[in-house]
mmCIF file of C-alpha atoms in Angstrom:
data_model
loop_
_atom_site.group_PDB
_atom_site.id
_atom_site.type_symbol
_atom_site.label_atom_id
_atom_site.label_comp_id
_atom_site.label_asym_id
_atom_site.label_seq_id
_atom_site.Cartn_x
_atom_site.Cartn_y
_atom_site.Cartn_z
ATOM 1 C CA UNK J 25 24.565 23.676 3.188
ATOM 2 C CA UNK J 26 22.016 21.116 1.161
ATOM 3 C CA UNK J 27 22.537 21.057 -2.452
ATOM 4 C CA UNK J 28 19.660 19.995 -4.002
ATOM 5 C CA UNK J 29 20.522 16.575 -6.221
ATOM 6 C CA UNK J 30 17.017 15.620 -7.757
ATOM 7 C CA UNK J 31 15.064 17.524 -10.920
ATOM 8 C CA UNK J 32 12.059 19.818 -9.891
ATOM 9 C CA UNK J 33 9.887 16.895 -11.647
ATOM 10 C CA UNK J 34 10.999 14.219 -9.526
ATOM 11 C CA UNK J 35 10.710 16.103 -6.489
ATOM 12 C CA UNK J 36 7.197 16.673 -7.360
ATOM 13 C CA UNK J 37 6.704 13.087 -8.441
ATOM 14 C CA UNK J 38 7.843 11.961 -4.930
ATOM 15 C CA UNK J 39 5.655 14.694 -2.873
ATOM 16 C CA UNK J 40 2.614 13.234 -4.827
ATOM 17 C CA UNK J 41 3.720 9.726 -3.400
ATOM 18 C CA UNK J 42 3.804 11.591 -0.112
ATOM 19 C CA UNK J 43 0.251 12.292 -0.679
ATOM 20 C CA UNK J 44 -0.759 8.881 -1.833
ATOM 21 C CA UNK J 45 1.145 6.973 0.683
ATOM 22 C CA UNK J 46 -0.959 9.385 3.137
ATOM 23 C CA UNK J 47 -4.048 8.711 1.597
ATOM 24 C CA UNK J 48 -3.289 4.963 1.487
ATOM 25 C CA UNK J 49 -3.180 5.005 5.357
ATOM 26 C CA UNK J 50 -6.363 6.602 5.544
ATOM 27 C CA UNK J 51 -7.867 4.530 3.189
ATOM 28 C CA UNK J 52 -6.655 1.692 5.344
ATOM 29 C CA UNK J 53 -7.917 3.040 8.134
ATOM 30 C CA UNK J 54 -11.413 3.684 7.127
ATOM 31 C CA UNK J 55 -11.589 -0.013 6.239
ATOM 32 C CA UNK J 56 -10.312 -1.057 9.067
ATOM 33 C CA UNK J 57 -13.136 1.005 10.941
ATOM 34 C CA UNK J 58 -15.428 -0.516 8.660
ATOM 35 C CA UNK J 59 -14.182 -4.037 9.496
ATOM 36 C CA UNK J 60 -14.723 -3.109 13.393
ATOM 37 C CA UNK J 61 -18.059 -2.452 12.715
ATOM 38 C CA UNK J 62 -18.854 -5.381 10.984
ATOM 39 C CA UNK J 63 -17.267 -7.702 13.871
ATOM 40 C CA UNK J 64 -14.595 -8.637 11.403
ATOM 41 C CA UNK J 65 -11.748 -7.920 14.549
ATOM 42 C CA UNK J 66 -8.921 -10.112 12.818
ATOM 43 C CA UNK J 67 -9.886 -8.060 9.389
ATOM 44 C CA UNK J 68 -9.837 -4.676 11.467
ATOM 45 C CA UNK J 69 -6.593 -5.187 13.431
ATOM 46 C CA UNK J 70 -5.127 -6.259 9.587
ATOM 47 C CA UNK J 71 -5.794 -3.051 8.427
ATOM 48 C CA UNK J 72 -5.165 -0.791 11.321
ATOM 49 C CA UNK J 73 -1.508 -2.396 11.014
ATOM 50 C CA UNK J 74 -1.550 -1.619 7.272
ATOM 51 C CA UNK J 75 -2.760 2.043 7.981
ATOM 52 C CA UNK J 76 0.660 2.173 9.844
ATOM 53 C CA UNK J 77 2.738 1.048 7.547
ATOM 54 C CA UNK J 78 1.293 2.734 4.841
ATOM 55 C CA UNK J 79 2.482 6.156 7.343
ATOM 56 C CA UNK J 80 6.103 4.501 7.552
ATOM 57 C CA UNK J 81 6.000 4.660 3.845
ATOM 58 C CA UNK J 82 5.116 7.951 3.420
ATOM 59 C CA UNK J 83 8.252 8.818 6.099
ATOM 60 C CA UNK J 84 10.798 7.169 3.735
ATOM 61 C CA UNK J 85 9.659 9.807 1.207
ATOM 62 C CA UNK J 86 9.825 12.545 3.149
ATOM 63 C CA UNK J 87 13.466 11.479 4.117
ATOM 64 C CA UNK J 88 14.302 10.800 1.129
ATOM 65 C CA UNK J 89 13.428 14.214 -0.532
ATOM 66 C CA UNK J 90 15.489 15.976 2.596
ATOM 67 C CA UNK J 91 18.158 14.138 1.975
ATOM 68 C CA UNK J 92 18.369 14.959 -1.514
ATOM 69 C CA UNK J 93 17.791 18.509 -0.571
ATOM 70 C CA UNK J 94 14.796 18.707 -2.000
ATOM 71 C CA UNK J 95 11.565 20.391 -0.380
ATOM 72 C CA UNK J 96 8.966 18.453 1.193
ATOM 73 C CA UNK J 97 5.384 19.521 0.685
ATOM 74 C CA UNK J 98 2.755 18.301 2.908
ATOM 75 C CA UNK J 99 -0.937 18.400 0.873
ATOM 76 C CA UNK J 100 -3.740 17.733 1.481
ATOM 77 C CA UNK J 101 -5.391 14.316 1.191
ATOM 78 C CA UNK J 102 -8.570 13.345 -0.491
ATOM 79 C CA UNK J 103 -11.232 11.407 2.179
ATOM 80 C CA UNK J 104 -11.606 8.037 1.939
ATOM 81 C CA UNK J 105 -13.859 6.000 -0.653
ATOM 82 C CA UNK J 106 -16.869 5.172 0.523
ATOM 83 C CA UNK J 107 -17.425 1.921 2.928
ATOM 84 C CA UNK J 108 -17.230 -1.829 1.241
ATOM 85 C CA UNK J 109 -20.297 -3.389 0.326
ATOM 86 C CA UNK J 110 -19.158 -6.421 1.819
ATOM 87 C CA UNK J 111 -15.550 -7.812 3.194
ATOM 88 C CA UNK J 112 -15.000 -9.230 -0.820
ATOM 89 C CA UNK J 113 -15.528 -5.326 -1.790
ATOM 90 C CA UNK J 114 -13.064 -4.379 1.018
ATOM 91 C CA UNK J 115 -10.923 -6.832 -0.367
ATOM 92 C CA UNK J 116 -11.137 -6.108 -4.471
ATOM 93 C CA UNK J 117 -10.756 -2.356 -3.559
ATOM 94 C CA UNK J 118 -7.745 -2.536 -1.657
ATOM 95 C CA UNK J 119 -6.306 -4.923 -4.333
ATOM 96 C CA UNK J 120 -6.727 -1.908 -6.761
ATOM 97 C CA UNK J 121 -5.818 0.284 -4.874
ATOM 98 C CA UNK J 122 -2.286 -1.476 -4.279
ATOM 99 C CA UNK J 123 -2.256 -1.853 -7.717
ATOM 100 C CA UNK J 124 -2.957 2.190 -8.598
ATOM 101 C CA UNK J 125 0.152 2.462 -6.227
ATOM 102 C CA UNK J 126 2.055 -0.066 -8.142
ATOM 103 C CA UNK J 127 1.472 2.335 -11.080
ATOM 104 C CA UNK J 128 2.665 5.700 -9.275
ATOM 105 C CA UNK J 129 5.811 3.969 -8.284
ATOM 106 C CA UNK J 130 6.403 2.383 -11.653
ATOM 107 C CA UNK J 131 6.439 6.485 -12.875
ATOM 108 C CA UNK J 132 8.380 7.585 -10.277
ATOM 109 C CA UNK J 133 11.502 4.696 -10.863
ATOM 110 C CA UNK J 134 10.970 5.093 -14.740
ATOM 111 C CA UNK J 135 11.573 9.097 -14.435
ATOM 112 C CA UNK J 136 14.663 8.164 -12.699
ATOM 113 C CA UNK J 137 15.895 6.200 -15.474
ATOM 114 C CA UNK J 138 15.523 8.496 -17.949
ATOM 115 C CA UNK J 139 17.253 11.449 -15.874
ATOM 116 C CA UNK J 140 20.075 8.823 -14.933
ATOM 117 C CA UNK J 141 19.377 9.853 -11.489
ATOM 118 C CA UNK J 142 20.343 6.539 -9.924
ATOM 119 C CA UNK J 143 19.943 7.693 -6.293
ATOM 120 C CA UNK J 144 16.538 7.670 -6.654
ATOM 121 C CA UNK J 145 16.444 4.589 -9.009
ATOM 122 C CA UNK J 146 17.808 2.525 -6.268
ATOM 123 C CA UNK J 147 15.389 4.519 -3.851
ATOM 124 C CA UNK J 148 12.620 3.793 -5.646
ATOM 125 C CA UNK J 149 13.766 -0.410 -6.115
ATOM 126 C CA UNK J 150 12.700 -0.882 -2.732
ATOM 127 C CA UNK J 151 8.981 0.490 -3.067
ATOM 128 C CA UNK J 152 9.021 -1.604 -6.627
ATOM 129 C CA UNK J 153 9.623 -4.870 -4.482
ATOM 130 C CA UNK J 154 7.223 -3.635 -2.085
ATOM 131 C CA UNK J 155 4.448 -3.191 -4.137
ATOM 132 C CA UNK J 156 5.111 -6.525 -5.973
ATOM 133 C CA UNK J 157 4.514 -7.845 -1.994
ATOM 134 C CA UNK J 158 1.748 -5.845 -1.404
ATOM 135 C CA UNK J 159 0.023 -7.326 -4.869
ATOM 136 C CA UNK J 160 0.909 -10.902 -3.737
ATOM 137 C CA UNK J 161 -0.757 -10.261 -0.285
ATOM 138 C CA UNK J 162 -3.813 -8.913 -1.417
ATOM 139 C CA UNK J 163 -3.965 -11.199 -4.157
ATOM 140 C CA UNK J 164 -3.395 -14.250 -1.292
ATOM 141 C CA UNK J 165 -6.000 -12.980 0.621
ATOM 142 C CA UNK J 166 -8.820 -12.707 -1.972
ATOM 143 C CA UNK J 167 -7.911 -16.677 -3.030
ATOM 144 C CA UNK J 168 -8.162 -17.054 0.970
ATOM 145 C CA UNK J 169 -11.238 -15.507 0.937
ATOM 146 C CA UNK J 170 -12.238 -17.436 -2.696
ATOM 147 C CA UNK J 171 -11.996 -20.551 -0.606
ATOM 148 C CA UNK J 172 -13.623 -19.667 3.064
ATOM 149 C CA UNK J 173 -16.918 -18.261 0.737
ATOM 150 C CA UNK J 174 -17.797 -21.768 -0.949
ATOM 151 C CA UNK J 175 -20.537 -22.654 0.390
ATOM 152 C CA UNK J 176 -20.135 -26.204 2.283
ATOM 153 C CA UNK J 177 -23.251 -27.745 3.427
ATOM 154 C CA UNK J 178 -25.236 -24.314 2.392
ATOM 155 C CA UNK J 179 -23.151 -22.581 4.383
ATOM 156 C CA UNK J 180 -20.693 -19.913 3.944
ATOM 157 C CA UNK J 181 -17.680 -19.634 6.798
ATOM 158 C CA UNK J 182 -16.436 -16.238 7.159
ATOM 159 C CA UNK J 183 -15.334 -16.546 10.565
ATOM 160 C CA UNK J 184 -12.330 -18.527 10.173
ATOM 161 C CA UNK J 185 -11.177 -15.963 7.259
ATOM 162 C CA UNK J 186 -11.022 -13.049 10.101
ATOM 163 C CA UNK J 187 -9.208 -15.142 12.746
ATOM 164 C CA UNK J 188 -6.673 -15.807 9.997
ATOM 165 C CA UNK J 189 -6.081 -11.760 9.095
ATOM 166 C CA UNK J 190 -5.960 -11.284 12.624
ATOM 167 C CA UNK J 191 -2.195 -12.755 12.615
ATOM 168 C CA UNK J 192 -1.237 -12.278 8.648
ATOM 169 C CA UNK J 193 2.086 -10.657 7.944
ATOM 170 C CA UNK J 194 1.998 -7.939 6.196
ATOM 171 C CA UNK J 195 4.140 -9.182 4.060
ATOM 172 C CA UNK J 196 4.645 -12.233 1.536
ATOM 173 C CA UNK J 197 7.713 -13.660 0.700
ATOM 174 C CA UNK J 198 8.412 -13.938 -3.196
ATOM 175 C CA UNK J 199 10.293 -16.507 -4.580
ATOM 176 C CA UNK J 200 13.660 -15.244 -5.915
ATOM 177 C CA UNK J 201 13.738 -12.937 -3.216
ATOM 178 C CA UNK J 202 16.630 -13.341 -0.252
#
């Protein structure tokens, strides 16, 4: 028997998060295909491992909801942006995109609190810290990239930049954190 132990808002809230953590990987993924394209391997590989978690994600929400005896509703996903201009564009939109997630889960851990419904307050703690890691990354990477674009001798070194995503964690620790 599953009892159903979240509000009909909330379990909409977290299929919408479904949907964005969806669209997130596909996002991810069309960067990362626009990376391969552009020789930027170490930039590619970056994402394609980002377009995975980003699907892991979305599979702690769909747990979640089940196990909460909610009901799961798969939607459909809107395509993709359009390519980067360049890999700083690639860079500046995923930031805002994190960021846009940052938001959604924000909503989704402050409807919580005001329901009281502490299951999914704790739940939702996880993505919070997440996201705060995700910002850092992105954030890191765009300094990284600040630094490998200023021009030395007239010339601008990209290269080094792409090995260097090649092997970046997808995550960052934060201080504070254990």
């Amino acid at each position: 028997m599953s009892i159903k132990r979240i509000s009909d808002k909330m379990e909409k809230m977290l299929n919408e998060q479904i949907t964005r953590e969806a669209h997130a990987s596909q996002v991810f993924l069309a960067y990362a295909s626009w990376a391969d394209t552009k020789k930027y391997s170490g930039t590619a590989e970056f994402f394609y491992k980002h377009a995975v978690e980003e699907r892991e994600h979305m599979k702690k929400f769909i747990d979640y909801i089940n196990t909460r005896g909610g009901e799961v509703k798969i939607e459909a996903i809107p395509a993709p942006p359009k390519a980067p201009t360049d890999l700083e564009d690639c860079l500046k939109k995923t930031l805002k995109h994190e960021m846009d997630n940052s938001e959604a889960i924000n909503n989704i851990v402050n409807l919580a609190f005001e329901e009281k419904d502490w299951a999914t307050f704790n739940f939702g703690q996880w993505f919070v810290q997440e996201q705060v890691e995700e910002e850092a990354l992105v954030m890191d990477l765009l300094d990284k990239y600040d630094l490998a674009t200023q021009q030395k001798d007239g010339h601008v070194n990209l290269y080094d930049l792409d090995k260097d995503l090649k092997s970046t964690p997808q995550h960052i620790s934060i201080p504070g954190e254990d």
